[in-house]
CSV table of C-alpha atoms in Angstrom, one decimal:
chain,number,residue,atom,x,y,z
A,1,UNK,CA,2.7,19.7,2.8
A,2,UNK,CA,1.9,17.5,6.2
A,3,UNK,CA,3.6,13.6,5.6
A,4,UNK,CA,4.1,10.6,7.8
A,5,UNK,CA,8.0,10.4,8.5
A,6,UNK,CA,9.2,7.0,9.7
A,7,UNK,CA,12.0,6.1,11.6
A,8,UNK,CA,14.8,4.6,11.2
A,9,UNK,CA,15.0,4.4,7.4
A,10,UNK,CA,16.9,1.6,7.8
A,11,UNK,CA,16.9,-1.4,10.2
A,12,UNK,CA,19.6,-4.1,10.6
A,13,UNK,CA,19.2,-6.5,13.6
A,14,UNK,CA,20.2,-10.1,14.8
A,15,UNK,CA,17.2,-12.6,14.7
A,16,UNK,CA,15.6,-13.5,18.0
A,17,UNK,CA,16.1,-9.3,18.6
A,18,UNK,CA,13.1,-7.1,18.9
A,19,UNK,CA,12.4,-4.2,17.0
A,20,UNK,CA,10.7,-0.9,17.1
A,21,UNK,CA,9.2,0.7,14.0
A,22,UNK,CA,8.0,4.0,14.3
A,23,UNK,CA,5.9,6.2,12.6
A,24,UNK,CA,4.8,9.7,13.3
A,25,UNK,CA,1.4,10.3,11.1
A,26,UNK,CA,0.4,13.3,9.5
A,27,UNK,CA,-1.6,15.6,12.8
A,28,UNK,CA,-4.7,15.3,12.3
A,29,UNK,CA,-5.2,12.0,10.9
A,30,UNK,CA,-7.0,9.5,13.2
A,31,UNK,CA,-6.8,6.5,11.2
A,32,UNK,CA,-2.8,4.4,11.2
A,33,UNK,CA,-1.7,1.4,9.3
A,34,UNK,CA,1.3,-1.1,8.9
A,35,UNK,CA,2.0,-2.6,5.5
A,36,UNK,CA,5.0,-4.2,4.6
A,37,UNK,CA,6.6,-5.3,1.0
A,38,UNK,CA,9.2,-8.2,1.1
A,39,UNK,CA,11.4,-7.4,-2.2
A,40,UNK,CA,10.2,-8.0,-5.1
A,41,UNK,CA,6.4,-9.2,-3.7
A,42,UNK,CA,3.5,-7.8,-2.9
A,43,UNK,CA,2.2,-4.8,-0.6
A,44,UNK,CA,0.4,-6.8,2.5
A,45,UNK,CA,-1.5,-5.2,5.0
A,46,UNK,CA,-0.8,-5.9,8.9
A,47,UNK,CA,-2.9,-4.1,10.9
A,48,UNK,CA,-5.2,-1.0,11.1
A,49,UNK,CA,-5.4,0.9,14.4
A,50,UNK,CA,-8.0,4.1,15.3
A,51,UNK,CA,-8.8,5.2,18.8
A,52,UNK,CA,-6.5,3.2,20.2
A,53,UNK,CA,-7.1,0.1,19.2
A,54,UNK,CA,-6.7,-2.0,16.6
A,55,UNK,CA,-9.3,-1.7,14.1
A,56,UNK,CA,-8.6,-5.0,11.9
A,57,UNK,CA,-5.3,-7.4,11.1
A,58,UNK,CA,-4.1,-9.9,8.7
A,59,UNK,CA,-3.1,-13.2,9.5
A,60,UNK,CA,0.5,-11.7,9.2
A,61,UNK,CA,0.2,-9.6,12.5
A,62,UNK,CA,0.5,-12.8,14.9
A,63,UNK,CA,1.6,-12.2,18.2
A,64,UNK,CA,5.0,-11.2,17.6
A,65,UNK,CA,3.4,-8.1,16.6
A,66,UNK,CA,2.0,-5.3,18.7
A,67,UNK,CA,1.2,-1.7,18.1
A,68,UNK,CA,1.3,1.1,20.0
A,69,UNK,CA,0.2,4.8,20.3
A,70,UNK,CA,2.4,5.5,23.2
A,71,UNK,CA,2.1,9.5,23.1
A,72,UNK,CA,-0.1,12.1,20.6
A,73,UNK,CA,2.2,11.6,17.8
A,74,UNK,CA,3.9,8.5,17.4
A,75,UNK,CA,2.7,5.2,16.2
A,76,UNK,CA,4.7,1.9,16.5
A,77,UNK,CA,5.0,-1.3,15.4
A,78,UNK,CA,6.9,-3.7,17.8
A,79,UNK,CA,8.4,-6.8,16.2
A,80,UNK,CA,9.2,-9.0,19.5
A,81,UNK,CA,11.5,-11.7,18.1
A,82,UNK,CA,12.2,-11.6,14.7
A,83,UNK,CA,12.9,-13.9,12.2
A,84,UNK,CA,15.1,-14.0,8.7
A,85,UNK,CA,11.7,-13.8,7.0
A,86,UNK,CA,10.5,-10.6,8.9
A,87,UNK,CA,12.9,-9.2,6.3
A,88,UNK,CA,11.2,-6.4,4.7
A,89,UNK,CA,10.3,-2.7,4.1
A,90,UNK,CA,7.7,-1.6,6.5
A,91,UNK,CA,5.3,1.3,5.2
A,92,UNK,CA,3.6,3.0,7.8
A,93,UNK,CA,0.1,5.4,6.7
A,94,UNK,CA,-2.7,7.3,7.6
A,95,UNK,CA,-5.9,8.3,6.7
A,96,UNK,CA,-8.3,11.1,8.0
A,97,UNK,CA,-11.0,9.1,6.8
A,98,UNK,CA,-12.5,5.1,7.6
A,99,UNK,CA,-11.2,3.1,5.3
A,100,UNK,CA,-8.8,5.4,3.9
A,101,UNK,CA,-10.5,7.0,0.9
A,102,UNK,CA,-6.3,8.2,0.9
A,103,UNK,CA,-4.2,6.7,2.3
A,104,UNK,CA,-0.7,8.5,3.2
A,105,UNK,CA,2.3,6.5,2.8
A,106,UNK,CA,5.7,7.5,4.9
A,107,UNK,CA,8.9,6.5,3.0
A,108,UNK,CA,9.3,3.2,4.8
A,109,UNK,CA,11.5,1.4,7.1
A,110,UNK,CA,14.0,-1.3,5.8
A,111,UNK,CA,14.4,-4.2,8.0
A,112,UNK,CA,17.3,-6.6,7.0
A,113,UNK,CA,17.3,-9.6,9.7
A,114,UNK,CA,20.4,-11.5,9.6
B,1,UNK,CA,-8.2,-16.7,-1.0
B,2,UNK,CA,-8.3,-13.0,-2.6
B,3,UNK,CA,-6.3,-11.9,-4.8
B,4,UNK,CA,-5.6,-9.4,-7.5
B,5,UNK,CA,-3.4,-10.5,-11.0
B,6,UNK,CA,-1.6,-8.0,-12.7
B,7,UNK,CA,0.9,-8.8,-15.5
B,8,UNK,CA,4.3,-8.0,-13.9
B,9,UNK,CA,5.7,-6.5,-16.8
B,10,UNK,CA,7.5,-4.5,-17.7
B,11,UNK,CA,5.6,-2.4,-20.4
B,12,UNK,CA,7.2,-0.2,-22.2
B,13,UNK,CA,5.9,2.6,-24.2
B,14,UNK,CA,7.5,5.6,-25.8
B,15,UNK,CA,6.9,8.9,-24.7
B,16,UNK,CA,3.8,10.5,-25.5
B,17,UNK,CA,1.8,7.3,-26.2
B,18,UNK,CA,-0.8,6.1,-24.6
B,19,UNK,CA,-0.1,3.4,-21.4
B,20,UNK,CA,-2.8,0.6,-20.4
B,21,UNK,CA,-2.5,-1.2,-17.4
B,22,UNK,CA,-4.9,-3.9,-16.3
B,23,UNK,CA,-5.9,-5.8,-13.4
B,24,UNK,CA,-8.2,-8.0,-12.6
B,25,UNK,CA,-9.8,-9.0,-9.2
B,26,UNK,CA,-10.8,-12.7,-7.3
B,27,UNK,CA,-13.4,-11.3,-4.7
B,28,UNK,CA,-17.0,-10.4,-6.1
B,29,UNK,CA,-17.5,-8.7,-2.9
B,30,UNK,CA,-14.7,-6.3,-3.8
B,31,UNK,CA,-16.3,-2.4,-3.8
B,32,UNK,CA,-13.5,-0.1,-4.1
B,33,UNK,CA,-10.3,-0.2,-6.3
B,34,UNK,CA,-7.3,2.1,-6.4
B,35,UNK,CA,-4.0,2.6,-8.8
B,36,UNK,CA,-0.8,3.5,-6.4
B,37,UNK,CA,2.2,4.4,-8.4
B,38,UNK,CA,5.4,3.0,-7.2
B,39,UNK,CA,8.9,4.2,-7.5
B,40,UNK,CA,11.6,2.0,-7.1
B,41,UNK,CA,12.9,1.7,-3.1
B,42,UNK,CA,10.1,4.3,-2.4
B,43,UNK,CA,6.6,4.1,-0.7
B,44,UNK,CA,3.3,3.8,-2.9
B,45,UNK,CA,1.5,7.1,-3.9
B,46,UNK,CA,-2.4,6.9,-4.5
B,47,UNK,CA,-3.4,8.2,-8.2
B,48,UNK,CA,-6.6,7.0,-8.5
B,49,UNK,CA,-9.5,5.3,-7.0
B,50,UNK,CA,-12.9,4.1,-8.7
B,51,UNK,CA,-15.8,2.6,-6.8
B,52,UNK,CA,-19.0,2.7,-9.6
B,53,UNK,CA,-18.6,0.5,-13.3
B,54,UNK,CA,-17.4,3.2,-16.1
B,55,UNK,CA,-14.7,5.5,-16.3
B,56,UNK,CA,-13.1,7.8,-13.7
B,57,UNK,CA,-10.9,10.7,-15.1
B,58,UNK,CA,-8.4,12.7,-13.7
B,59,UNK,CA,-5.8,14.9,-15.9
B,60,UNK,CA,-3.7,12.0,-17.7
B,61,UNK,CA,-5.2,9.0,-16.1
B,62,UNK,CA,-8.3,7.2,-16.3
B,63,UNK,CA,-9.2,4.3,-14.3
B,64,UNK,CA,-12.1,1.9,-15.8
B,65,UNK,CA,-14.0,-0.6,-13.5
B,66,UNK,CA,-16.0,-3.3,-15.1
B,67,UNK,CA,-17.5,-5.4,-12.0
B,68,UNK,CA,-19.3,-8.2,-14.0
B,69,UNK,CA,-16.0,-8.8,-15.7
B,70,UNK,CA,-14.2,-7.9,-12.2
B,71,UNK,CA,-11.5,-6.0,-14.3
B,72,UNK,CA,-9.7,-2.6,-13.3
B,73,UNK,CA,-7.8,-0.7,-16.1
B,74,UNK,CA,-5.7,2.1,-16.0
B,75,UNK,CA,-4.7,4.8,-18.8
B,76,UNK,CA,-2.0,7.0,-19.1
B,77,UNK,CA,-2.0,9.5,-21.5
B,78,UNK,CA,1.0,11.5,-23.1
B,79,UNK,CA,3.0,9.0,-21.4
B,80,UNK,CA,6.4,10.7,-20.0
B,81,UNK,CA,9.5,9.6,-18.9
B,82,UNK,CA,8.7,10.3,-15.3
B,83,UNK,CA,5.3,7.8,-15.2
B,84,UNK,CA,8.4,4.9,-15.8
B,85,UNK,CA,7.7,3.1,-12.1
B,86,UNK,CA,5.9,0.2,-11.3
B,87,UNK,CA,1.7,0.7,-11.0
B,88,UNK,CA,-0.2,-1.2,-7.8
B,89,UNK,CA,-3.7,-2.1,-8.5
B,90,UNK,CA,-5.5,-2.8,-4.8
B,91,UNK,CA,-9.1,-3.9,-4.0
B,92,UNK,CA,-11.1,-3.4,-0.7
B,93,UNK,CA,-14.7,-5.2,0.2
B,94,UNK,CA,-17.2,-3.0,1.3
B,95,UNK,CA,-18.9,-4.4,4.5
B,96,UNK,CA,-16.9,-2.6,7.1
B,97,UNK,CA,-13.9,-4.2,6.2
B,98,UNK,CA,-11.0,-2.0,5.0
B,99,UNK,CA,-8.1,-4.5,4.4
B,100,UNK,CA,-6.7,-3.8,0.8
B,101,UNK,CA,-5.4,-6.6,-0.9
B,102,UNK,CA,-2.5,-5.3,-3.6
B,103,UNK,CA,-1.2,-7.1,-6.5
B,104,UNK,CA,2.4,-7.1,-7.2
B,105,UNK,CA,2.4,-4.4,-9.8
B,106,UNK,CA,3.1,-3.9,-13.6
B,107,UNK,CA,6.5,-2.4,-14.2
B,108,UNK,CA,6.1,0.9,-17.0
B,109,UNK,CA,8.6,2.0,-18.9
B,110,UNK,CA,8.0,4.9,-21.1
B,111,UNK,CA,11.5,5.8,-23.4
B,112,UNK,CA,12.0,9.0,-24.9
């Protein structure tokens, strides 16, 4: 059965260091996302990207963020400088679908900032 | 601000019994509603999704929408060991918009 796979599965890095999340979504899905779940809180969305471009994004994606589709199968997420609070598991998905009737969760990346 | 409440939990049922989880939601815009199931360290998994008032059934679990009351509830029958994880209740506006706002989830435990 296709699945989104996410690399690395875990993530430890220096603050002020940038970051690269990536994501390759299931093949013929044309719809990607980045949510991310600090422990113990609540699922947030971050940004939704289709064609290309980036289709919306929360207040959370600010411009330390940036996503990419650099090649036909990989999505990233670019954190540029990161902070202690950037501390969390990042969930990459994607939908064949607008809105994402389903939404396809990979297994996440952990991101420990120290 | 939107948000969606869910009592944190845990719940815990025993096995075989019937599991009701409940949410409810802020924004009367909200159109679409979905259950993820969570396991511990591991990524949400879509169960269910309800867009129209009434009940939605599928195998062991129905979801219930009641808009006027902006409520979302979901039932697990024959409640086994292996539903124990924690249960994310989301909401979406319609409009064009598809950013889902989650609520942090009611921890289930069902003991045999």
């Amino acid at each position: 059965e296709p699945e989104v796979t996410q690399t690395p599965s875990h993530q430890v890095t220096q603050m002020g260091q940038e970051v690269i999340l990536r994501c390759v979504p299931i093949s013929n899905h044309l719809y990607f996302y980045w949510y991310r779940q600090i422990l113990g809180q609540k699922v947030e969305f971050l940004v939704s990207f289709y064609n290309n471009e980036i289709s919306e994004k929360s207040e959370i994606f600010d411009d330390q963020f940036s996503v990419e589709r650099p090649d036909g199968s990989n999505f990233t997420l670019k954190i540029r400088s990161t902070k202690l609070e950037d501390s969390a598991m990042y969930f990459c998905a994607s939908s064949d679908l607008a809105g994402g009737q389903t939404q396809y969760f990979g297994p996440g990346t952990r991101l420990l900032v120290l | 601000q939107k948000e969606v409440e869910q009592n944190s939990g845990p719940l815990s049922v025993p096995e075989g019994a019937i599991a009701s989880l409940n949410c409810t939601y802020s924004d009367r815009g909200s159109q679409s509603f979905f259950w993820y199931r969570q396991y511990s360290g591991k990524s949400p998994e879509l169960i269910m999704s309800i867009y129209s008032n009434g009940d939605k059934e599928d195998g062991r679990f129905t979801a219930q929408l009641n808009k006027a009351s902006q409520y979302v509830s979901l039932l697990i029958r024959d409640s086994q060991p292996s539903d124990s994880a924690t249960y994310l209740c989301a909401s979406r506006e319609g409009g064009g918009s598809y950013i889902p706002t989650f609520g942090r989830g009611t921890s289930l435990i069902v003991h045999p």
